[in-house]
Amino acid sequence: MGIGKDARRLGPAGFLLLACSSGAFAQSSVTLTGLLGAGIGYTSNVGGHSNIYEDSGILRPNTLSFQGKEDLGGGLKALFYLGTLFSMNTGGILGAPGSLFSRESYVGLSNPYGTLTFGQQRDFTFDTLTVQQYAGIFYEGLYGAHQGPFPKFGVPYVIGGSYDFDRLNGEAINNSVKFKSANFSGLTFGAMYGFGGVAGHFGNSDSSSFSVDYEFGSGGVAAVYTMAKSPTNDNGNAGIRNIGVGGKYRVEAFQLAVLGTVSHNTGNGAQIDAVDTTASYDFSPFWNFATTYTYMDGNAVLDSAHASQVDATLTYQLSKRTSVYGTYVWQHASGPGALARINSTQTSPSSSDAQTMVGISIMHLF
């Protein structure tokens, strides 16, 4: 999800990169940033057995990113971003096979009115609803994303069929062009289109995302629409449509946020409606506690399964760059044969209608 605001300039390798580029050094910059996190996780029931394991990227994914800007004059800037996801436990790159920059990779231009970029980019479901703290996953991370007892929902290329079904955990769209406006007195908006690349069938396997967000002094409201088709869903003619609407309000150290999402598979007719209610409290500049209650409801295609989930995360900042945290998640599933399944790296659901996960980890930004 997010990248640390603190970054340092590249060392000798950075200067070599700059030496190979054109333009004045004084007007250009390249930075290397990263986020490293790992810890111990416990799951009460994975296919009928409890499990204790080392887990990485619980609250935020492990990332290594290169990003750069060049001042072109007159308020116009060129920019790029190359980011990869990896496992702290194995060192392996995460994402599609053969993908080097599996987080995002884009290049573009910005001016005082907005930013236009081209490449592989996350849609506005993540950029707006998660990053702007409408979704509980902002505090709970991977375990707090939505999955549940919906194996027939049909999210492509994922284990369990419903991993992050409403895209709040941050899914990238290939071959995309994206515009995000500047902030106009609290109002931002954006539009995005991902080309399917199928000759003779312009709309086949394409994707689109739209967002509007209004932030005022003590809160905000936002709405997002995302449609992502897949070659595996009705030969590229269908996909997963997500609609999310959220609101938040802060009173001093306390913030309350409510988010509703509707996720619909246009290929098989499956639909999941979900509602998040998140409360966050800053006990001090170093301590934060956040808890989220989520209700997920599947339609008849999903055997009318539904689930309740409670998440809680306590975070302590050791410094601006290093923090430790503990996460607790409990899910209860209901419906004919419904098996609880918390969103995680575990490969099997619970063998019953309940599942609990606990994680303790350290996270460092550079």
PDB file of C-alpha atoms in Angstrom, residues 6 12 27 32 39 45 66 87 130 132-133 149 153 170 172 176 222 244 252 317 342 347 359:
ATOM      1  CA  ASP A   6      11.034   9.754   4.161  1.00  0.00           C
ATOM      2  CA  PRO A  12      26.801   5.976  -6.416  1.00  0.00           C
ATOM      3  CA  GLN A  27      16.421  20.230 -12.170  1.00  0.00           C
ATOM      4  CA  LEU A  32      15.151   5.107  -3.864  1.00  0.00           C
ATOM      5  CA  GLY A  39       6.874 -10.833  11.852  1.00  0.00           C
ATOM      6  CA  ASN A  45      -7.701 -23.036  11.600  1.00  0.00           C
ATOM      7  CA  PHE A  66      12.661   4.058  -7.826  1.00  0.00           C
ATOM      8  CA  SER A  87       8.768 -11.468   0.129  1.00  0.00           C
ATOM      9  CA  THR A 130      -7.755   3.083   1.084  1.00  0.00           C
ATOM     10  CA  GLN A 132      -7.416   8.472   2.098  1.00  0.00           C
ATOM     11  CA  GLN A 133      -8.459   6.360   5.127  1.00  0.00           C
ATOM     12  CA  PRO A 149     -16.770 -17.489   2.384  1.00  0.00           C
ATOM     13  CA  PHE A 153     -17.228 -15.258  -6.730  1.00  0.00           C
ATOM     14  CA  GLY A 170      -4.326  -2.351  -4.246  1.00  0.00           C
ATOM     15  CA  ALA A 172      -2.756  -2.762 -10.642  1.00  0.00           C
ATOM     16  CA  SER A 176      -3.362   1.999 -18.486  1.00  0.00           C
ATOM     17  CA  ALA A 222     -15.637   9.898  -1.654  1.00  0.00           C
ATOM     18  CA  GLY A 244     -17.452   2.158  -3.272  1.00  0.00           C
ATOM     19  CA  GLU A 252      -9.173  15.729  17.558  1.00  0.00           C
ATOM     20  CA  GLN A 317       6.077   4.210  16.366  1.00  0.00           C
ATOM     21  CA  ILE A 342      -9.660 -14.207   6.303  1.00  0.00           C
ATOM     22  CA  THR A 347      -3.694 -21.148   1.105  1.00  0.00           C
ATOM     23  CA  GLY A 359       0.183 -11.088  13.748  1.00  0.00           C
TER      24      GLY A 359
END
